[in-house]
């Protein structure tokens, strides 16, 4: 799990995959560690604490489900919540995250994704 501000700032320089409910940032770390790390951020602009926490729980559930099979090995993944994300159906978010991970993996030739 990403927690330090420096890690989030570094991920901001990686590949982007904007979707209606969120923005996915993926940045290979460049070390030999194959672990995929996840960071989630939802700003106050999105809503109050209840709304933000609900969105973060949904993102964590999606990441648990999809990152092991479609994530980029040895990379930091950051999900940034967007205003429309909380109204979106969970199945829609799943489809969008799968599409975003595919887009990022396709455009990062030096990084291999999980088989």
N, CA, C and O atoms as a printed pandas DataFrame, in Angstrom:
     atom_number atom_name residue_name chain_id  residue_number  x_coord  y_coord  z_coord
0              1         N          UNK        A               1    0.847   -1.178    0.000
1              2        CA          UNK        A               1    0.000    0.000    0.000
2              3         C          UNK        A               1    0.891    1.239    0.000
3              4         O          UNK        A               1    1.817    1.343    0.805
4              5         N          UNK        A               2    0.616    2.161   -0.886
5              6        CA          UNK        A               2    1.361    3.418   -0.922
6              7         C          UNK        A               2    0.837    4.327    0.173
7              8         O          UNK        A               2   -0.374    4.477    0.340
8              9         N          UNK        A               3    1.753    4.936    0.921
9             10        CA          UNK        A               3    1.331    5.838    1.979
10            11         C          UNK        A               3    2.090    7.156    1.956
11            12         O          UNK        A               3    1.568    8.183    2.389
12            13         N          UNK        A               4    3.322    7.131    1.451
13            14        CA          UNK        A               4    4.127    8.350    1.469
14            15         C          UNK        A               4    3.775    9.257    0.301
15            16         O          UNK        A               4    3.504    8.788   -0.805
16            17         N          UNK        A               5    3.780   10.543    0.552
17            18        CA          UNK        A               5    3.486   11.529   -0.488
18            19         C          UNK        A               5    4.445   11.395   -1.669
19            20         O          UNK        A               5    4.036   11.546   -2.820
20            21         N          UNK        A               6    5.712   11.115   -1.391
21            22        CA          UNK        A               6    6.712   10.985   -2.452
22            23         C          UNK        A               6    6.350    9.857   -3.422
23            24         O          UNK        A               6    6.593    9.974   -4.623
24            25         N          UNK        A               7    5.776    8.774   -2.913
25            26        CA          UNK        A               7    5.367    7.667   -3.777
26            27         C          UNK        A               7    4.220    8.082   -4.696
27            28         O          UNK        A               7    4.200    7.719   -5.873
28            29         N          UNK        A               8    3.269    8.841   -4.158
29            30        CA          UNK        A               8    2.151    9.323   -4.972
30            31         C          UNK        A               8    2.645   10.298   -6.036
31            32         O          UNK        A               8    2.193   10.247   -7.179
32            33         N          UNK        A               9    3.568   11.185   -5.669
33            34        CA          UNK        A               9    4.115   12.141   -6.634
34            35         C          UNK        A               9    4.896   11.417   -7.725
35            36         O          UNK        A               9    4.821   11.798   -8.893
36            37         N          UNK        A              10    5.637   10.389   -7.363
37            38        CA          UNK        A              10    6.380    9.613   -8.355
38            39         C          UNK        A              10    5.418    8.905   -9.310
39            40         O          UNK        A              10    5.667    8.855  -10.515
40            41         N          UNK        A              11    4.332    8.362   -8.785
41            42        CA          UNK        A              11    3.350    7.670   -9.623
42            43         C          UNK        A              11    2.694    8.632  -10.605
43            44         O          UNK        A              11    2.247    8.221  -11.676
44            45         N          UNK        A              12    2.635    9.900  -10.245
45            46        CA          UNK        A              12    2.027   10.901  -11.118
46            47         C          UNK        A              12    2.802   11.064  -12.425
47            48         O          UNK        A              12    2.249   11.550  -13.411
48            49         N          UNK        A              13    4.064   10.666  -12.444
49            50        CA          UNK        A              13    4.857   10.783  -13.668
50            51         C          UNK        A              13    4.741    9.534  -14.544
51            52         O          UNK        A              13    5.377    9.459  -15.596
52            53         N          UNK        A              14    3.943    8.564  -14.126
53            54        CA          UNK        A              14    3.792    7.325  -14.886
54            55         C          UNK        A              14    2.691    7.410  -15.925
55            56         O          UNK        A              14    2.254    8.499  -16.296
56            57         N          UNK        A              15    2.247    6.250  -16.391
57            58        CA          UNK        A              15    1.183    6.159  -17.395
58            59         C          UNK        A              15   -0.160    6.478  -16.758
59            60         O          UNK        A              15   -0.407    6.141  -15.600
60            61         N          UNK        A              16   -1.031    7.135  -17.531
61            62        CA          UNK        A              16   -2.368    7.514  -17.070
62            63         C          UNK        A              16   -3.417    6.803  -17.900
63            64         O          UNK        A              16   -3.255    6.599  -19.103
64            65         N          UNK        A              17   -4.490    6.433  -17.235
65            66        CA          UNK        A              17   -5.643    5.863  -17.923
66            67         C          UNK        A              17   -6.889    6.497  -17.311
67            68         O          UNK        A              17   -7.440    5.968  -16.346
68            69         N          UNK        A              18   -7.341    7.633  -17.866
69            70        CA          UNK        A              18   -8.539    8.280  -17.319
70            71         C          UNK        A              18   -9.806    7.527  -17.708
71            72         O          UNK        A              18   -9.981    7.126  -18.858
72            73         N          UNK        A              19  -10.667    7.348  -16.746
73            74        CA          UNK        A              19  -11.957    6.694  -16.941
74            75         C          UNK        A              19  -13.026    7.585  -16.302
75            76         O          UNK        A              19  -12.685    8.484  -15.534
76            77         N          UNK        A              20  -14.303    7.357  -16.599
77            78        CA          UNK        A              20  -15.343    8.228  -16.036
78            79         C          UNK        A              20  -15.392    8.252  -14.511
79            80         O          UNK        A              20  -15.701    9.295  -13.934
80            81         N          UNK        A              21  -15.097    7.140  -13.839
81            82        CA          UNK        A              21  -15.212    7.086  -12.385
82            83         C          UNK        A              21  -13.917    7.309  -11.640
83            84         O          UNK        A              21  -13.931    7.540  -10.430
84            85         N          UNK        A              22  -12.787    7.245  -12.346
85            86        CA          UNK        A              22  -11.489    7.353  -11.681
86            87         C          UNK        A              22  -10.405    7.601  -12.716
87            88         O          UNK        A              22  -10.648    7.528  -13.921
88            89         N          UNK        A              23   -9.210    7.895  -12.230
89            90        CA          UNK        A              23   -8.014    7.956  -13.064
90            91         C          UNK        A              23   -7.043    6.930  -12.494
91            92         O          UNK        A              23   -6.796    6.906  -11.289
92            93         N          UNK        A              24   -6.500    6.093  -13.350
93            94        CA          UNK        A              24   -5.505    5.104  -12.930
94            95         C          UNK        A              24   -4.129    5.591  -13.345
95            96         O          UNK        A              24   -3.906    5.917  -14.511
96            97         N          UNK        A              25   -3.202    5.641  -12.392
97            98        CA          UNK        A              25   -1.805    5.965  -12.664
98            99         C          UNK        A              25   -0.985    4.712  -12.397
99           100         O          UNK        A              25   -1.167    4.056  -11.371
100          101         N          UNK        A              26   -0.092    4.380  -13.303
101          102        CA          UNK        A              26    0.784    3.223  -13.120
102          103         C          UNK        A              26    2.201    3.640  -13.471
103          104         O          UNK        A              26    2.460    4.174  -14.549
104          105         N          UNK        A              27    3.114    3.385  -12.540
105          106        CA          UNK        A              27    4.518    3.719  -12.767
106          107         C          UNK        A              27    5.390    2.561  -12.311
107          108         O          UNK        A              27    5.377    2.200  -11.134
108          109         N          UNK        A              28    6.157    1.967  -13.245
109          110        CA          UNK        A              28    7.107    0.924  -12.851
110          111         C          UNK        A              28    8.166    1.516  -11.925
111          112         O          UNK        A              28    8.666    2.614  -12.166
112          113         N          UNK        A              29    8.502    0.786  -10.872
113          114        CA          UNK        A              29    9.464    1.298   -9.894
114          115         C          UNK        A              29   10.900    1.182  -10.365
115          116         O          UNK        A              29   11.742    1.975   -9.945
116          117         N          UNK        A              30   11.205    0.227  -11.219
117          118        CA          UNK        A              30   12.560    0.082  -11.716
118          119         C          UNK        A              30   13.460   -0.761  -10.833
119          120         O          UNK        A              30   14.626   -0.968  -11.170
120          121         N          UNK        A              31   12.957   -1.248   -9.720
121          122        CA          UNK        A              31   13.751   -2.173   -8.907
122          123         C          UNK        A              31   13.363   -3.608   -9.295
123          124         O          UNK        A              31   12.504   -3.809  -10.154
124          125         N          UNK        A              32   13.973   -4.566   -8.682
125          126        CA          UNK        A              32   13.691   -5.964   -9.023
126          127         C          UNK        A              32   12.568   -6.567   -8.195
127          128         O          UNK        A              32   12.314   -7.769   -8.276
128          129         N          UNK        A              33   11.899   -5.751   -7.407
129          130        CA          UNK        A              33   10.817   -6.236   -6.558
130          131         C          UNK        A              33    9.553   -6.419   -7.404
131          132         O          UNK        A              33    9.066   -5.441   -7.971
132          133         N          UNK        A              34    9.002   -7.637   -7.511
133          134        CA          UNK        A              34    7.828   -7.860   -8.351
134          135         C          UNK        A              34    6.502   -7.456   -7.701
135          136         O          UNK        A              34    5.444   -7.626   -8.307
136          137         N          UNK        A              35    6.546   -6.930   -6.489
137          138        CA          UNK        A              35    5.319   -6.597   -5.763
138          139         C          UNK        A              35    4.610   -5.418   -6.430
139          140         O          UNK        A              35    5.237   -4.428   -6.807
140          141         N          UNK        A              36    3.287   -5.547   -6.565
141          142        CA          UNK        A              36    2.465   -4.448   -7.068
142          143         C          UNK        A              36    1.922   -3.688   -5.868
143          144         O          UNK        A              36    1.249   -4.267   -5.015
144          145         N          UNK        A              37    2.211   -2.399   -5.800
145          146        CA          UNK        A              37    1.712   -1.598   -4.685
146          147         C          UNK        A              37    0.526   -0.774   -5.166
147          148         O          UNK        A              37    0.423   -0.437   -6.346
148          149         N          UNK        A              38   -0.369   -0.454   -4.234
149          150        CA          UNK        A              38   -1.591    0.279   -4.550
150          151         C          UNK        A              38   -1.702    1.507   -3.673
151          152         O          UNK        A              38   -1.414    1.462   -2.477
152          153         N          UNK        A              39   -2.121    2.599   -4.277
153          154        CA          UNK        A              39   -2.443    3.811   -3.548
154          155         C          UNK        A              39   -3.816    4.287   -3.988
155          156         O          UNK        A              39   -4.169    4.183   -5.162
156          157         N          UNK        A              40   -4.581    4.805   -3.054
157          158        CA          UNK        A              40   -5.931    5.289   -3.354
158          159         C          UNK        A              40   -6.060    6.682   -2.783
159          160         O          UNK        A              40   -5.692    6.929   -1.635
160          161         N          UNK        A              41   -6.585    7.600   -3.590
161          162        CA          UNK        A              41   -6.824    8.946   -3.098
162          163         C          UNK        A              41   -8.183    9.439   -3.597
163          164         O          UNK        A              41   -8.524    9.308   -4.773
164          165         N          UNK        A              42   -8.929   10.000   -2.680
165          166        CA          UNK        A              42  -10.234   10.593   -2.992
166          167         C          UNK        A              42  -10.281   11.918   -2.236
167          168         O          UNK        A              42  -10.246   11.933   -1.006
168          169         N          UNK        A              43  -10.360   13.017   -2.960
169          170        CA          UNK        A              43  -10.272   14.333   -2.333
170          171         C          UNK        A              43  -11.613   14.783   -1.761
171          172         O          UNK        A              43  -12.656   14.194   -2.045
172          173         N          UNK        A              44  -11.564   15.825   -0.959
173          174        CA          UNK        A              44  -12.779   16.381   -0.350
174          175         C          UNK        A              44  -13.731   16.954   -1.387
175          176         O          UNK        A              44  -14.918   17.130   -1.115
176          177         N          UNK        A              45  -13.217   17.245   -2.569
177          178        CA          UNK        A              45  -14.050   17.753   -3.650
178          179         C          UNK        A              45  -15.115   16.723   -4.042
179          180         O          UNK        A              45  -16.173   17.087   -4.555
180          181         N          UNK        A              46  -14.837   15.453   -3.802
181          182        CA          UNK        A              46  -15.750   14.372   -4.181
182          183         C          UNK        A              46  -16.954   14.297   -3.255
183          184         O          UNK        A              46  -18.063   14.005   -3.700
184          185         N          UNK        A              47  -16.743   14.558   -1.968
185          186        CA          UNK        A              47  -17.852   14.487   -1.026
186          187         C          UNK        A              47  -17.357   14.462    0.405
187          188         O          UNK        A              47  -16.172   14.656    0.676
188          189         N          UNK        A              48  -18.283   14.219    1.315
189          190        CA          UNK        A              48  -17.911   14.182    2.732
190          191         C          UNK        A              48  -17.182   12.876    3.056
191          192         O          UNK        A              48  -16.956   12.056    2.166
192          193         N          UNK        A              49  -16.820   12.682    4.302
193          194        CA          UNK        A              49  -16.012   11.531    4.706
194          195         C          UNK        A              49  -16.710   10.206    4.408
195          196         O          UNK        A              49  -16.057    9.235    4.027
196          197         N          UNK        A              50  -18.010   10.161    4.576
197          198        CA          UNK        A              50  -18.755    8.927    4.319
198          199         C          UNK        A              50  -18.635    8.538    2.848
199          200         O          UNK        A              50  -18.386    7.375    2.531
200          201         N          UNK        A              51  -18.811    9.498    1.961
201          202        CA          UNK        A              51  -18.728    9.253    0.521
202          203         C          UNK        A              51  -17.307    8.854    0.130
203          204         O          UNK        A              51  -17.115    7.905   -0.630
204          205         N          UNK        A              52  -16.321    9.566    0.640
205          206        CA          UNK        A              52  -14.919    9.273    0.304
206          207         C          UNK        A              52  -14.517    7.877    0.786
207          208         O          UNK        A              52  -13.863    7.131    0.057
208          209         N          UNK        A              53  -14.906    7.528    2.006
209          210        CA          UNK        A              53  -14.553    6.208    2.531
210          211         C          UNK        A              53  -15.251    5.088    1.765
211          212         O          UNK        A              53  -14.670    4.025    1.544
212          213         N          UNK        A              54  -16.493    5.327    1.362
213          214        CA          UNK        A              54  -17.209    4.320    0.575
214          215         C          UNK        A              54  -16.502    4.092   -0.756
215          216         O          UNK        A              54  -16.349    2.954   -1.199
216          217         N          UNK        A              55  -16.074    5.183   -1.389
217          218        CA          UNK        A              55  -15.379    5.073   -2.665
218          219         C          UNK        A              55  -14.046    4.328   -2.490
219          220         O          UNK        A              55  -13.675    3.507   -3.329
220          221         N          UNK        A              56  -13.342    4.616   -1.413
221          222        CA          UNK        A              56  -12.063    3.932   -1.163
222          223         C          UNK        A              56  -12.275    2.438   -0.911
223          224         O          UNK        A              56  -11.470    1.619   -1.353
224          225         N          UNK        A              57  -13.346    2.078   -0.208
225          226        CA          UNK        A              57  -13.648    0.659    0.015
226          227         C          UNK        A              57  -13.926   -0.050   -1.306
227          228         O          UNK        A              57  -13.484   -1.179   -1.518
228          229         N          UNK        A              58  -14.653    0.613   -2.183
229          230        CA          UNK        A              58  -14.953    0.023   -3.489
230          231         C          UNK        A              58  -13.676   -0.155   -4.308
231          232         O          UNK        A              58  -13.491   -1.182   -4.961
232          233         N          UNK        A              59  -12.800    0.845   -4.272
233          234        CA          UNK        A              59  -11.528    0.747   -4.995
234          235         C          UNK        A              59  -10.667   -0.388   -4.450
235          236         O          UNK        A              59  -10.045   -1.121   -5.218
236          237         N          UNK        A              60  -10.631   -0.534   -3.126
237          238        CA          UNK        A              60   -9.838   -1.619   -2.532
238          239         C          UNK        A              60  -10.378   -2.986   -2.964
239          240         O          UNK        A              60   -9.603   -3.892   -3.271
240          241         N          UNK        A              61  -11.706   -3.131   -2.986
241          242        CA          UNK        A              61  -12.311   -4.394   -3.409
242          243         C          UNK        A              61  -11.989   -4.687   -4.876
243          244         O          UNK        A              61  -11.684   -5.825   -5.231
244          245         N          UNK        A              62  -12.058   -3.672   -5.718
245          246        CA          UNK        A              62  -11.716   -3.854   -7.127
246          247         C          UNK        A              62  -10.256   -4.240   -7.294
247          248         O          UNK        A              62   -9.931   -5.131   -8.079
248          249         N          UNK        A              63   -9.383   -3.577   -6.565
249          250        CA          UNK        A              63   -7.951   -3.856   -6.674
250          251         C          UNK        A              63   -7.638   -5.272   -6.206
251          252         O          UNK        A              63   -6.835   -5.966   -6.828
252          253         N          UNK        A              64   -8.263   -5.706   -5.116
253          254        CA          UNK        A              64   -8.057   -7.070   -4.625
254          255         C          UNK        A              64   -8.453   -8.099   -5.686
255          256         O          UNK        A              64   -7.828   -9.150   -5.824
256          257         N          UNK        A              65   -9.493   -7.769   -6.418
257          258        CA          UNK        A              65  -10.012   -8.696   -7.416
258          259         C          UNK        A              65   -9.199   -8.679   -8.715
259          260         O          UNK        A              65   -8.919   -9.737   -9.278
260          261         N          UNK        A              66   -8.816   -7.488   -9.195
261          262        CA          UNK        A              66   -8.252   -7.368  -10.539
262          263         C          UNK        A              66   -6.737   -7.230  -10.610
263          264         O          UNK        A              66   -6.136   -7.689  -11.581
264          265         N          UNK        A              67   -6.103   -6.618   -9.626
265          266        CA          UNK        A              67   -4.658   -6.401   -9.726
266          267         C          UNK        A              67   -3.855   -7.696   -9.837
267          268         O          UNK        A              67   -2.922   -7.742  -10.639
268          269         N          UNK        A              68   -4.162   -8.739   -9.086
269          270        CA          UNK        A              68   -3.354   -9.952   -9.222
270          271         C          UNK        A              68   -3.360  -10.544  -10.632
271          272         O          UNK        A              68   -2.367  -11.135  -11.055
272          273         N          UNK        A              69   -4.462  -10.391  -11.359
273          274        CA          UNK        A              69   -4.535  -10.987  -12.697
274          275         C          UNK        A              69   -4.178  -10.012  -13.810
275          276         O          UNK        A              69   -3.693  -10.447  -14.854
276          277         N          UNK        A              70   -4.397   -8.710  -13.631
277          278        CA          UNK        A              70   -4.209   -7.765  -14.730
278          279         C          UNK        A              70   -3.268   -6.618  -14.401
279          280         O          UNK        A              70   -3.028   -5.761  -15.252
280          281         N          UNK        A              71   -2.735   -6.579  -13.195
281          282        CA          UNK        A              71   -1.850   -5.485  -12.813
282          283         C          UNK        A              71   -0.476   -5.604  -13.441
283          284         O          UNK        A              71   -0.111   -6.654  -13.968
284          285         N          UNK        A              72    0.284   -4.518  -13.381
285          286        CA          UNK        A              72    1.638   -4.480  -13.923
286          287         C          UNK        A              72    2.604   -4.872  -12.809
287          288         O          UNK        A              72    2.643   -4.234  -11.757
288          289         N          UNK        A              73    3.377   -5.917  -13.046
289          290        CA          UNK        A              73    4.305   -6.438  -12.042
290          291         C          UNK        A              73    5.401   -5.413  -11.762
291          292         O          UNK        A              73    5.955   -4.818  -12.685
292          293         N          UNK        A              74    5.707   -5.213  -10.485
293          294        CA          UNK        A              74    6.789   -4.312  -10.101
294          295         C          UNK        A              74    6.457   -2.848  -10.295
295          296         O          UNK        A              74    7.357   -2.031  -10.489
296          297         N          UNK        A              75    5.179   -2.500  -10.246
297          298        CA          UNK        A              75    4.764   -1.117  -10.478
298          299         C          UNK        A              75    3.896   -0.623   -9.329
299          300         O          UNK        A              75    3.317   -1.404   -8.573
300          301         N          UNK        A              76    3.827    0.693   -9.226
301          302        CA          UNK        A              76    2.912    1.337   -8.290
302          303         C          UNK        A              76    1.643    1.695   -9.050
303          304         O          UNK        A              76    1.709    2.282  -10.130
304          305         N          UNK        A              77    0.501    1.349   -8.497
305          306        CA          UNK        A              77   -0.806    1.649   -9.084
306          307         C          UNK        A              77   -1.513    2.635   -8.164
307          308         O          UNK        A              77   -1.599    2.402   -6.958
308          309         N          UNK        A              78   -2.015    3.725   -8.713
309          310        CA          UNK        A              78   -2.742    4.718   -7.925
310          311         C          UNK        A              78   -4.106    4.934   -8.564
311          312         O          UNK        A              78   -4.209    5.192   -9.763
312          313         N          UNK        A              79   -5.151    4.826   -7.752
313          314        CA          UNK        A              79   -6.511    5.120   -8.193
314          315         C          UNK        A              79   -6.925    6.455   -7.591
315          316         O          UNK        A              79   -6.902    6.632   -6.373
316          317         N          UNK        A              80   -7.304    7.389   -8.452
317          318        CA          UNK        A              80   -7.763    8.704   -8.016
318          319         C          UNK        A              80   -9.254    8.782   -8.309
319          320         O          UNK        A              80   -9.671    8.682   -9.463
320          321         N          UNK        A              81  -10.051    8.958   -7.272
321          322        CA          UNK        A              81  -11.499    9.003   -7.433
322          323         C          UNK        A              81  -11.962   10.262   -8.134
323          324         O          UNK        A              81  -11.433   11.349   -7.899
324          325         N          UNK        A              82  -12.951   10.110   -8.995
325          326        CA          UNK        A              82  -13.583   11.240   -9.676
326          327         C          UNK        A              82  -15.007   11.399   -9.154
327          328         O          UNK        A              82  -15.566   10.497   -8.530
328          329         N          UNK        A              83  -15.574   12.562   -9.426
329          330        CA          UNK        A              83  -16.890   12.901   -8.884
330          331         C          UNK        A              83  -17.967   11.896   -9.296
331          332         O          UNK        A              83  -18.828   11.567   -8.480
332          333         N          UNK        A              84  -17.948   11.407  -10.516
333          334        CA          UNK        A              84  -18.973   10.482  -10.974
334          335         C          UNK        A              84  -18.775    9.056  -10.506
335          336         O          UNK        A              84  -19.632    8.206  -10.750
336          337         N          UNK        A              85  -17.686    8.777   -9.851
337          338        CA          UNK        A              85  -17.354    7.410   -9.480
338          339         C          UNK        A              85  -18.269    6.798   -8.446
339          340         O          UNK        A              85  -18.509    5.591   -8.476
340          341         N          UNK        A              86  -18.782    7.590   -7.541
341          342        CA          UNK        A              86  -19.599    7.049   -6.458
342          343         C          UNK        A              86  -20.978    6.605   -6.961
343          344         O          UNK        A              86  -21.582    5.698   -6.389
344          345         N          UNK        A              87  -21.474    7.239   -8.026
345          346        CA          UNK        A              87  -22.781    6.867   -8.574
346          347         C          UNK        A              87  -22.690    5.679   -9.515
347          348         O          UNK        A              87  -23.710    5.070   -9.838
348          349         N          UNK        A              88  -21.494    5.339   -9.960
349          350        CA          UNK        A              88  -21.337    4.256  -10.929
350          351         C          UNK        A              88  -21.558    2.900  -10.261
351          352         O          UNK        A              88  -21.215    2.691   -9.098
352          353         N          UNK        A              89  -22.130    2.007  -11.022
353          354        CA          UNK        A              89  -22.363    0.644  -10.564
354          355         C          UNK        A              89  -21.018   -0.066  -10.387
355          356         O          UNK        A              89  -20.064    0.210  -11.115
356          357         N          UNK        A              90  -20.950   -0.976   -9.423
357          358        CA          UNK        A              90  -19.700   -1.686   -9.146
358          359         C          UNK        A              90  -19.233   -2.468  -10.374
359          360         O          UNK        A              90  -18.034   -2.528  -10.647
360          361         N          UNK        A              91  -20.157   -3.062  -11.108
361          362        CA          UNK        A              91  -19.796   -3.820  -12.310
362          363         C          UNK        A              91  -19.195   -2.901  -13.370
363          364         O          UNK        A              91  -18.264   -3.290  -14.075
364          365         N          UNK        A              92  -19.724   -1.681  -13.485
365          366        CA          UNK        A              92  -19.154   -0.713  -14.426
366          367         C          UNK        A              92  -17.731   -0.343  -14.027
367          368         O          UNK        A              92  -16.839   -0.275  -14.873
368          369         N          UNK        A              93  -17.524   -0.103  -12.737
369          370        CA          UNK        A              93  -16.181    0.229  -12.260
370          371         C          UNK        A              93  -15.214   -0.924  -12.523
371          372         O          UNK        A              93  -14.064   -0.695  -12.896
372          373         N          UNK        A              94  -15.669   -2.147  -12.335
373          374        CA          UNK        A              94  -14.826   -3.321  -12.594
374          375         C          UNK        A              94  -14.417   -3.360  -14.066
375          376         O          UNK        A              94  -13.247   -3.568  -14.388
376          377         N          UNK        A              95  -15.391   -3.159  -14.955
377          378        CA          UNK        A              95  -15.109   -3.166  -16.388
378          379         C          UNK        A              95  -14.139   -2.054  -16.759
379          380         O          UNK        A              95  -13.211   -2.266  -17.540
380          381         N          UNK        A              96  -14.356   -0.862  -16.195
381          382        CA          UNK        A              96  -13.480    0.270  -16.495
382          383         C          UNK        A              96  -12.064    0.033  -15.978
383          384         O          UNK        A              96  -11.096    0.373  -16.658
384          385         N          UNK        A              97  -11.930   -0.545  -14.789
385          386        CA          UNK        A              97  -10.595   -0.803  -14.251
386          387         C          UNK        A              97   -9.880   -1.867  -15.082
387          388         O          UNK        A              97   -8.681   -1.755  -15.334
388          389         N          UNK        A              98  -10.603   -2.884  -15.502
389          390        CA          UNK        A              98   -9.993   -3.915  -16.350
390          391         C          UNK        A              98   -9.505   -3.290  -17.662
391          392         O          UNK        A              98   -8.415   -3.602  -18.141
392          393         N          UNK        A              99  -10.329   -2.402  -18.234
393          394        CA          UNK        A              99   -9.955   -1.732  -19.473
394          395         C          UNK        A              99   -8.749   -0.813  -19.257
395          396         O          UNK        A              99   -7.843   -0.770  -20.089
396          397         N          UNK        A             100   -8.739   -0.083  -18.146
397          398        CA          UNK        A             100   -7.632    0.831  -17.848
398          399         C          UNK        A             100   -6.329    0.068  -17.633
399          400         O          UNK        A             100   -5.277    0.491  -18.113
400          401         N          UNK        A             101   -6.389   -1.058  -16.913
401          402        CA          UNK        A             101   -5.185   -1.862  -16.697
402          403         C          UNK        A             101   -4.663   -2.422  -18.017
403          404         O          UNK        A             101   -3.452   -2.474  -18.231
404          405         N          UNK        A             102   -5.555   -2.835  -18.891
405          406        CA          UNK        A             102   -5.141   -3.323  -20.210
406          407         C          UNK        A             102   -4.496   -2.236  -21.037
407          408         O          UNK        A             102   -3.502   -2.473  -21.723
408          409         N          UNK        A             103   -5.060   -1.043  -20.974
409          410        CA          UNK        A             103   -4.516    0.093  -21.723
410          411         C          UNK        A             103   -3.112    0.437  -21.239
411          412         O          UNK        A             103   -2.213    0.666  -22.048
412          413         N          UNK        A             104   -2.925    0.474  -19.938
413          414        CA          UNK        A             104   -1.621    0.817  -19.373
414          415         C          UNK        A             104   -0.599   -0.273  -19.684
415          416         O          UNK        A             104    0.539    0.031  -20.044
416          417         N          UNK        A             105   -0.991   -1.536  -19.550
417          418        CA          UNK        A             105   -0.068   -2.641  -19.819
418          419         C          UNK        A             105    0.318   -2.682  -21.294
419          420         O          UNK        A             105    1.453   -3.023  -21.626
420          421         N          UNK        A             106   -0.603   -2.344  -22.168
421          422        CA          UNK        A             106   -0.347   -2.346  -23.604
422          423         C          UNK        A             106    0.649   -1.265  -24.000
423          424         O          UNK        A             106    1.462   -1.463  -24.902
424          425         N          UNK        A             107    0.585   -0.123  -23.324
425          426        CA          UNK        A             107    1.449    1.007  -23.664
426          427         C          UNK        A             107    2.730    1.049  -22.851
427          428         O          UNK        A             107    3.477    2.025  -22.934
428          429         N          UNK        A             108    2.995    0.038  -22.086
429          430        CA          UNK        A             108    4.233   -0.031  -21.305
430          431         C          UNK        A             108    4.996   -1.275  -21.740
431          432         O          UNK        A             108    4.977   -2.285  -21.036
432          433         N          UNK        A             109    5.679   -1.218  -22.907
433          434        CA          UNK        A             109    6.301   -2.419  -23.454
434          435         C          UNK        A             109    7.439   -2.974  -22.615
435          436         O          UNK        A             109    7.706   -4.175  -22.662
436          437         N          UNK        A             110    8.115   -2.129  -21.848
437          438        CA          UNK        A             110    9.246   -2.616  -21.063
438          439         C          UNK        A             110    8.798   -3.310  -19.783
439          440         O          UNK        A             110    9.613   -3.910  -19.082
440          441         N          UNK        A             111    7.519   -3.231  -19.481
441          442        CA          UNK        A             111    6.988   -3.825  -18.256
442          443         C          UNK        A             111    6.085   -4.982  -18.635
443          444         O          UNK        A             111    5.239   -4.844  -19.519
444          445         N          UNK        A             112    6.250   -6.116  -17.982
445          446        CA          UNK        A             112    5.417   -7.275  -18.256
446          447         C          UNK        A             112    4.273   -7.310  -17.268
447          448         O          UNK        A             112    4.449   -7.003  -16.089
448          449         N          UNK        A             113    3.101   -7.684  -17.749
449          450        CA          UNK        A             113    1.973   -7.819  -16.837
450          451         C          UNK        A             113    1.898   -9.257  -16.348
451          452         O          UNK        A             113    2.555  -10.146  -16.889
452          453         N          UNK        A             114    1.100   -9.469  -15.335
453          454        CA          UNK        A             114    0.949  -10.797  -14.750
454          455         C          UNK        A             114    0.241  -11.700  -15.744
455          456         O          UNK        A             114   -0.759  -11.279  -16.325
456          457         N          UNK        A             115    0.716  -12.938  -15.970
457          458        CA          UNK        A             115    0.053  -13.837  -16.934
458          459         C          UNK        A             115   -1.308  -14.279  -16.463
459          460         O          UNK        A             115   -1.988  -15.033  -17.159
